[in-house]
Amino acid sequence: MASRLSHIAKISDFLRKHKLSVTESRKQILKLFIEQPGALAHADIEKKTGERFDRVTIYRTLQTFLEKGIIHSIPTSDNSVLYALCKENCSEGRHVDHHIHFICTICQNTYCLDETNTPDIKLPKGYRLNRLEVVAEGTCKNCI
Amino acid sequence: MASRLSHIAKISDFLRKHKLSVTESRKQILKLFIEQPGALAHADIEKKTGERFDRVTIYRTLQTFLEKGIIHSIPTSDNSVLYALCKENCSEGRHVDHHIHFICTICQNTYCLDETNTPDIKLPKGYRLNRLEVVAEGTCKNCI
DNA sequence: TTAATTTTGCAACATAGTTGCTTTTAGATA
DNA sequence: TATCTAAAAGCAACTATGTTGCAAAATTAA
Ligand SMILES: [Mn+2]
Ligand SMILES: [Mn+2]
Ligand SMILES: [Zn+2]
Ligand SMILES: [Zn+2]
């Protein structure tokens, strides 16, 4: 219980550190991201919070977290938006995510492979690269 | 005019070759893909055909083309679905697209970089790779 | 030309996301 | 601790995107 309390205290501190006021929805949603190994969709968050928060609140919370560099979005081939926690290097306005994403076609979970950096790509002449998004699809280590 | 006629004749032949009946919407939409250097979204097709076809017809035509290996879909970070013509190697059921996609943040066009193959990725132990999707973002050669 | 089959268009529906406005809450201040 | 102000949440209404069932129209085969 002490650890649980300090956990929640840490979540509040984390929000304050990012210059966000500490509200129930922000605490709950951030907690979900911290406890979750994979990425979350808007619908997941709605369910996992027991539909306690309005849909709009969840949309706005995700938007805020994105802007503050707390989470990043992951594009998927079936065109659903997923979100996952950023590591240390992201900040307000600037996302520095150079890792690739892995979607397991068995368990449907999506993971940030933080240890696997995006590769160097040689583009044809005349193209200037700003950002590279790599999404791998296959079977994860739990489902293999 | 002879060339235009033969162009349309070729489009019909192309459809027949893929065992599809030749209809107005299929001809028009396929023509768009052939004449277009970049990728197309559902909304683009609706506009470029002068809203002549029902939304549902366009959805179903795209679905049919996907299944027949005529076009492939491209995931984007803003979560819109784009479609582009497949090259020779795709066929009914099986898409063999190993190229990367490039989104220009200036002109908003998306291109298939057919000459640029997806790189080899080394995944962490335990992950099995099936498919790799690489989307590059930056400035295209027309906008640089 | 006709008949069978496929495709289209329409209506109704479902889901995802946005916007304006009011009420509630958090954080600052007295 | 009580009060005030700014920010956030909730609500309703709306748009955009995509799906499904069915009747009408078009395509292909006979
Ligand atoms: Mn990630
Ligand atoms: Mn392509
Ligand atoms: Zn899995
Ligand atoms: Zn461009």
Coordinates of C-alpha atoms (C1' of nucleotides) and ligand atoms in Angstrom, one line a residue:
Chain A
M1 CA 0.0 0.0 0.0
A2 CA 2.9 2.3 0.7
S3 CA 4.2 1.4 -2.7
R4 CA 0.8 1.9 -4.3
L5 CA 0.5 5.3 -2.7
S6 CA 4.0 6.3 -3.8
H7 CA 3.1 5.0 -7.3
I8 CA 0.1 7.4 -7.4
A9 CA 2.3 10.2 -5.9
K10 CA 4.8 9.5 -8.7
I11 CA 2.1 9.8 -11.3
S12 CA 1.0 13.2 -10.0
D13 CA 4.6 14.4 -9.9
F14 CA 5.0 13.2 -13.4
L15 CA 2.1 15.3 -14.5
R16 CA 3.3 18.3 -12.6
K17 CA 6.8 17.9 -14.1
H18 CA 5.1 18.3 -17.5
K19 CA 3.3 21.4 -16.4
L20 CA -0.1 19.7 -16.3
S21 CA -2.7 20.1 -13.6
V22 CA -3.4 16.9 -11.8
T23 CA -6.9 15.6 -12.6
E24 CA -8.6 12.2 -12.2
S25 CA -8.7 11.4 -15.9
R26 CA -5.1 12.3 -16.5
K27 CA -4.0 10.3 -13.5
Q28 CA -6.0 7.2 -14.5
I29 CA -5.1 7.3 -18.2
L30 CA -1.4 7.9 -17.4
K31 CA -1.5 5.0 -15.0
L32 CA -2.9 2.8 -17.7
F33 CA 0.0 3.6 -20.0
I34 CA 2.6 3.0 -17.3
E35 CA 1.2 -0.3 -16.3
Q36 CA 0.6 -1.5 -19.9
P37 CA 3.4 -3.3 -21.7
G38 CA 1.9 -2.5 -25.2
A39 CA 0.2 0.3 -26.9
L40 CA -3.4 1.5 -26.3
A41 CA -6.2 2.6 -28.5
H42 CA -8.9 5.1 -27.6
A43 CA -11.4 2.3 -27.2
D44 CA -9.1 0.4 -24.9
I45 CA -8.8 3.3 -22.6
E46 CA -12.5 3.8 -22.6
K47 CA -13.0 0.2 -21.5
K48 CA -10.2 0.0 -19.0
T49 CA -11.3 3.1 -17.2
G50 CA -14.8 1.5 -16.8
E51 CA -16.3 4.2 -19.0
R52 CA -15.9 6.5 -16.2
F53 CA -14.8 9.4 -18.4
D54 CA -16.5 11.0 -21.3
R55 CA -15.2 10.1 -24.8
V56 CA -14.3 13.7 -25.4
T57 CA -12.3 13.9 -22.2
I58 CA -10.2 10.9 -23.3
Y59 CA -9.6 12.4 -26.8
R60 CA -8.5 15.6 -25.2
T61 CA -6.3 13.9 -22.7
L62 CA -4.6 11.9 -25.4
Q63 CA -4.1 15.1 -27.4
T64 CA -2.6 16.9 -24.4
F65 CA -0.2 14.0 -23.7
L66 CA 0.8 13.9 -27.3
E67 CA 1.6 17.7 -27.3
K68 CA 3.6 17.4 -24.0
G69 CA 5.7 14.6 -25.3
I70 CA 4.3 12.0 -22.9
I71 CA 2.9 9.6 -25.4
H72 CA 3.4 9.1 -29.1
S73 CA 1.0 7.7 -31.8
I74 CA 1.6 4.6 -33.8
P75 CA 0.2 4.2 -37.3
T76 CA -1.2 0.7 -38.1
S77 CA -2.0 -1.0 -41.4
D78 CA -5.7 -1.4 -40.4
N79 CA -5.8 2.3 -39.8
S80 CA -6.5 2.5 -36.1
V81 CA -4.5 4.9 -34.0
L82 CA -2.5 3.5 -31.1
Y83 CA -0.7 5.4 -28.4
A84 CA 2.3 4.4 -26.2
L85 CA 4.5 6.1 -23.6
C86 CA 7.5 8.0 -24.8
K87 CA 10.9 7.5 -23.3
E88 CA 12.9 10.2 -21.6
N89 CA 14.1 11.9 -24.8
C90 CA 10.7 13.3 -25.9
S91 CA 9.5 16.7 -24.8
E92 CA 6.9 19.4 -25.4
G93 CA 6.6 19.8 -29.2
R94 CA 9.4 17.5 -30.1
H95 CA 9.1 13.7 -30.4
V96 CA 12.4 11.8 -30.7
D97 CA 11.2 8.3 -31.3
H98 CA 13.7 6.3 -33.3
H99 CA 12.5 2.9 -32.4
I100 CA 10.4 0.6 -34.5
H101 CA 6.9 -0.8 -33.6
F102 CA 5.9 -4.4 -33.6
I103 CA 2.3 -5.6 -34.1
C104 CA 1.6 -9.2 -33.1
T105 CA -1.0 -10.7 -35.5
I106 CA -1.8 -13.4 -32.9
C107 CA -2.5 -11.4 -29.7
Q108 CA -3.1 -8.2 -31.5
N109 CA -0.8 -6.3 -29.1
T110 CA 1.5 -3.6 -30.4
Y111 CA 4.9 -3.1 -28.7
C112 CA 7.5 -0.3 -28.9
L113 CA 10.8 -2.1 -29.6
D114 CA 12.9 0.5 -27.8
E115 CA 16.1 -1.4 -28.4
T116 CA 15.6 -1.7 -32.1
N117 CA 16.4 1.6 -33.8
T118 CA 15.0 2.5 -37.2
P119 CA 17.5 1.6 -39.9
D120 CA 19.3 4.0 -42.2
I121 CA 17.5 4.4 -45.5
K122 CA 19.0 5.7 -48.7
L123 CA 16.4 7.6 -50.6
P124 CA 16.5 8.3 -54.3
K125 CA 18.1 11.5 -55.4
G126 CA 16.1 14.7 -54.6
Y127 CA 14.2 13.4 -51.6
R128 CA 14.9 14.9 -48.2
L129 CA 14.1 12.7 -45.1
N130 CA 12.7 14.1 -41.9
R131 CA 11.1 11.2 -40.2
L132 CA 11.0 7.5 -40.6
E133 CA 8.2 5.2 -39.3
V134 CA 8.8 1.5 -39.3
V135 CA 6.1 -0.9 -38.4
A136 CA 6.9 -4.6 -38.2
E137 CA 4.2 -7.3 -38.2
G138 CA 4.5 -10.8 -37.1
T139 CA 4.4 -13.0 -34.0
C140 CA 5.6 -11.7 -30.6
K141 CA 7.7 -13.7 -28.1
N142 CA 4.6 -14.6 -26.0
C143 CA 2.8 -16.1 -28.9
I144 CA 5.5 -17.8 -30.8
Chain B
M1 CA -7.3 10.1 -80.0
A2 CA -6.2 6.7 -81.3
S3 CA -3.9 6.6 -78.3
R4 CA -6.7 7.6 -76.0
L5 CA -8.9 4.9 -77.4
S6 CA -6.2 2.3 -77.1
H7 CA -5.6 3.6 -73.6
I8 CA -9.2 2.9 -72.6
A9 CA -9.0 -0.4 -74.4
K10 CA -6.0 -1.3 -72.4
I11 CA -7.8 -0.4 -69.2
S12 CA -10.6 -2.7 -70.1
D13 CA -8.2 -5.5 -71.0
F14 CA -6.4 -4.9 -67.7
L15 CA -9.7 -5.5 -65.8
R16 CA -10.5 -8.6 -67.8
K17 CA -7.1 -9.9 -67.2
H18 CA -7.8 -9.8 -63.5
K19 CA -11.2 -11.5 -64.1
L20 CA -13.2 -8.4 -63.4
S21 CA -16.2 -7.3 -65.4
V22 CA -15.7 -4.0 -67.1
T23 CA -17.9 -1.3 -65.5
E24 CA -17.8 2.5 -65.7
S25 CA -16.6 3.0 -62.1
R26 CA -13.9 0.4 -62.4
K27 CA -12.6 1.9 -65.6
Q28 CA -12.7 5.4 -64.3
I29 CA -11.1 4.6 -60.9
L30 CA -8.4 2.4 -62.5
K31 CA -7.6 5.2 -65.0
L32 CA -7.1 7.6 -62.1
F33 CA -4.6 5.3 -60.5
I34 CA -2.7 4.8 -63.8
E35 CA -2.5 8.5 -64.6
Q36 CA -1.6 9.5 -61.0
P37 CA 2.0 9.6 -59.9
G38 CA 1.2 9.4 -56.2
A39 CA -1.3 7.6 -54.0
L40 CA -5.0 8.3 -53.7
A41 CA -7.4 8.5 -50.8
H42 CA -11.0 7.6 -51.0
A43 CA -11.9 11.3 -50.9
D44 CA -9.5 12.1 -53.8
I45 CA -11.3 9.5 -55.9
E46 CA -14.7 10.9 -55.0
K47 CA -13.6 14.4 -56.1
K48 CA -11.6 13.4 -59.2
T49 CA -14.5 11.4 -60.6
G50 CA -16.8 14.4 -60.1
E51 CA -18.9 12.7 -57.5
R52 CA -20.3 10.7 -60.3
F53 CA -20.2 7.4 -58.3
D54 CA -21.8 6.6 -55.0
R55 CA -19.4 6.5 -52.0
V56 CA -20.3 2.9 -51.4
T57 CA -19.3 2.0 -55.0
I58 CA -15.9 3.6 -54.5
Y59 CA -15.4 1.7 -51.3
R60 CA -16.3 -1.6 -52.9
T61 CA -14.2 -0.9 -56.0
L62 CA -11.2 -0.2 -53.8
Q63 CA -11.9 -3.4 -51.9
T64 CA -12.1 -5.4 -55.1
F65 CA -8.9 -3.9 -56.5
L66 CA -7.1 -4.7 -53.2
E67 CA -8.3 -8.3 -53.2
K68 CA -7.3 -8.8 -56.9
G69 CA -3.8 -7.4 -56.2
I70 CA -4.3 -4.3 -58.4
I71 CA -3.7 -1.8 -55.7
H72 CA -2.2 -1.8 -52.2
S73 CA -3.0 0.3 -49.2
I74 CA -0.5 2.6 -47.4
P75 CA -0.8 3.5 -43.7
T76 CA -0.1 7.1 -42.8
S77 CA 0.8 8.7 -39.5
D78 CA -2.3 10.9 -39.6
N79 CA -4.3 7.8 -40.0
S80 CA -5.8 8.2 -43.4
V81 CA -5.8 5.2 -45.8
L82 CA -4.1 5.7 -49.2
Y83 CA -4.1 3.4 -52.1
A84 CA -1.6 3.0 -55.0
L85 CA -1.1 0.8 -58.0
C86 CA 0.7 -2.5 -57.5
K87 CA 3.5 -3.5 -59.8
E88 CA 3.6 -6.7 -61.7
N89 CA 4.5 -9.0 -58.8
C90 CA 1.2 -8.7 -56.9
S91 CA -1.7 -11.0 -57.6
E92 CA -5.0 -12.2 -56.2
G93 CA -4.7 -12.7 -52.5
R94 CA -0.9 -12.1 -52.3
H95 CA 0.7 -8.7 -52.2
V96 CA 4.4 -8.6 -52.7
D97 CA 5.3 -5.0 -52.0
H98 CA 8.8 -4.6 -50.6
H99 CA 9.2 -0.9 -51.4
I100 CA 9.0 2.0 -49.0
H101 CA 6.5 4.9 -49.1
F102 CA 7.3 8.6 -49.0
I103 CA 5.0 11.3 -47.8
C104 CA 6.0 14.9 -48.8
T105 CA 5.0 17.2 -46.0
I106 CA 4.9 20.2 -48.4
C107 CA 2.7 19.0 -51.3
Q108 CA 1.1 16.2 -49.2
N109 CA 1.6 13.7 -52.0
T110 CA 2.5 10.1 -51.2
Y111 CA 4.8 8.2 -53.5
C112 CA 5.7 4.5 -53.8
L113 CA 9.5 4.5 -54.0
D114 CA 9.6 1.3 -56.1
E115 CA 13.4 1.4 -56.4
T116 CA 13.9 1.6 -52.6
N117 CA 13.4 -1.7 -51.0
T118 CA 12.5 -2.1 -47.3
P119 CA 15.7 -2.7 -45.3
D120 CA 16.6 -5.8 -43.3
I121 CA 15.6 -5.4 -39.7
K122 CA 17.1 -7.5 -36.9
L123 CA 14.3 -8.0 -34.3
P124 CA 15.0 -8.8 -30.6
K125 CA 15.1 -12.5 -29.8
G126 CA 11.7 -14.2 -29.9
Y127 CA 10.0 -12.0 -32.4
R128 CA 9.1 -13.5 -35.8
L129 CA 8.7 -11.1 -38.7
N130 CA 6.1 -11.4 -41.4
R131 CA 5.7 -8.0 -42.9
L132 CA 7.5 -4.7 -42.7
E133 CA 6.0 -1.3 -43.5
V134 CA 8.3 1.7 -43.9
V135 CA 6.9 5.1 -44.3
A136 CA 9.4 8.0 -44.8
E137 CA 8.3 11.6 -44.3
G138 CA 10.1 14.7 -45.7
T139 CA 10.3 16.8 -48.8
C140 CA 9.9 15.3 -52.3
K141 CA 12.0 16.2 -55.3
N142 CA 9.4 18.6 -56.7
C143 CA 9.2 20.6 -53.5
I144 CA 12.8 20.7 -52.4
Chain C
dT1 C1' -32.4 -11.2 -77.5
dT2 C1' -32.9 -13.1 -73.3
dA3 C1' -31.6 -14.9 -68.8
dA4 C1' -28.5 -15.3 -65.0
dT5 C1' -25.2 -13.0 -62.5
dT6 C1' -22.8 -9.2 -60.9
dT7 C1' -22.5 -4.6 -59.7
dT8 C1' -24.5 -0.2 -58.5
dG9 C1' -27.2 3.2 -55.9
dC10 C1' -29.8 4.1 -52.0
dA11 C1' -31.2 4.2 -47.3
dA12 C1' -30.2 3.2 -42.9
dC13 C1' -26.9 2.3 -39.7
dA14 C1' -22.4 2.1 -37.0
dT15 C1' -18.2 4.1 -35.3
dA16 C1' -14.7 7.7 -34.8
dG17 C1' -13.6 12.2 -34.0
dT18 C1' -14.7 17.4 -33.5
dT19 C1' -16.7 21.8 -31.7
dG20 C1' -19.3 25.1 -28.8
dC21 C1' -21.0 25.8 -24.5
dT22 C1' -22.0 25.1 -19.5
dT23 C1' -20.7 23.1 -15.2
dT24 C1' -17.2 21.4 -12.3
dT25 C1' -12.7 21.2 -10.5
dA26 C1' -7.7 22.4 -9.5
dG27 C1' -4.5 25.6 -8.1
dA28 C1' -3.5 30.1 -6.5
dT29 C1' -4.3 33.7 -3.2
dA30 C1' -5.9 36.1 0.6
Chain D
dT1 C1' -9.4 27.6 5.3
dA2 C1' -12.5 30.2 2.3
dT3 C1' -12.7 32.5 -2.1
dC4 C1' -11.6 33.5 -6.8
dT5 C1' -10.0 32.4 -11.4
dA6 C1' -8.4 29.6 -15.0
dA7 C1' -8.4 25.2 -16.8
dA8 C1' -10.6 20.9 -17.6
dA9 C1' -14.6 17.8 -17.9
dG10 C1' -19.1 16.8 -19.4
dC11 C1' -22.8 17.2 -22.5
dA12 C1' -25.1 17.8 -26.9
dA13 C1' -24.9 18.3 -31.5
dC14 C1' -22.5 17.8 -35.5
dT15 C1' -19.2 15.9 -39.3
dA16 C1' -16.6 12.3 -41.4
dT17 C1' -15.8 7.7 -42.4
dG18 C1' -17.0 3.2 -43.3
dT19 C1' -20.6 -0.9 -43.4
dT20 C1' -24.8 -3.6 -44.6
dG21 C1' -29.2 -5.1 -46.8
dC22 C1' -31.9 -4.7 -50.6
dA23 C1' -34.0 -3.2 -55.0
dA24 C1' -32.7 -1.5 -59.6
dA25 C1' -29.5 -1.4 -63.3
dA26 C1' -25.8 -3.1 -66.0
dT27 C1' -22.7 -6.8 -67.6
dT28 C1' -21.7 -11.1 -69.4
dA29 C1' -22.9 -15.6 -71.1
dA30 C1' -26.1 -18.4 -73.6
Ligands
MN1 MN 6.8 3.5 -29.7
MN2 MN 3.4 1.5 -52.7
ZN3 ZN 1.5 -11.8 -29.4
ZN4 ZN 6.2 17.4 -52.5

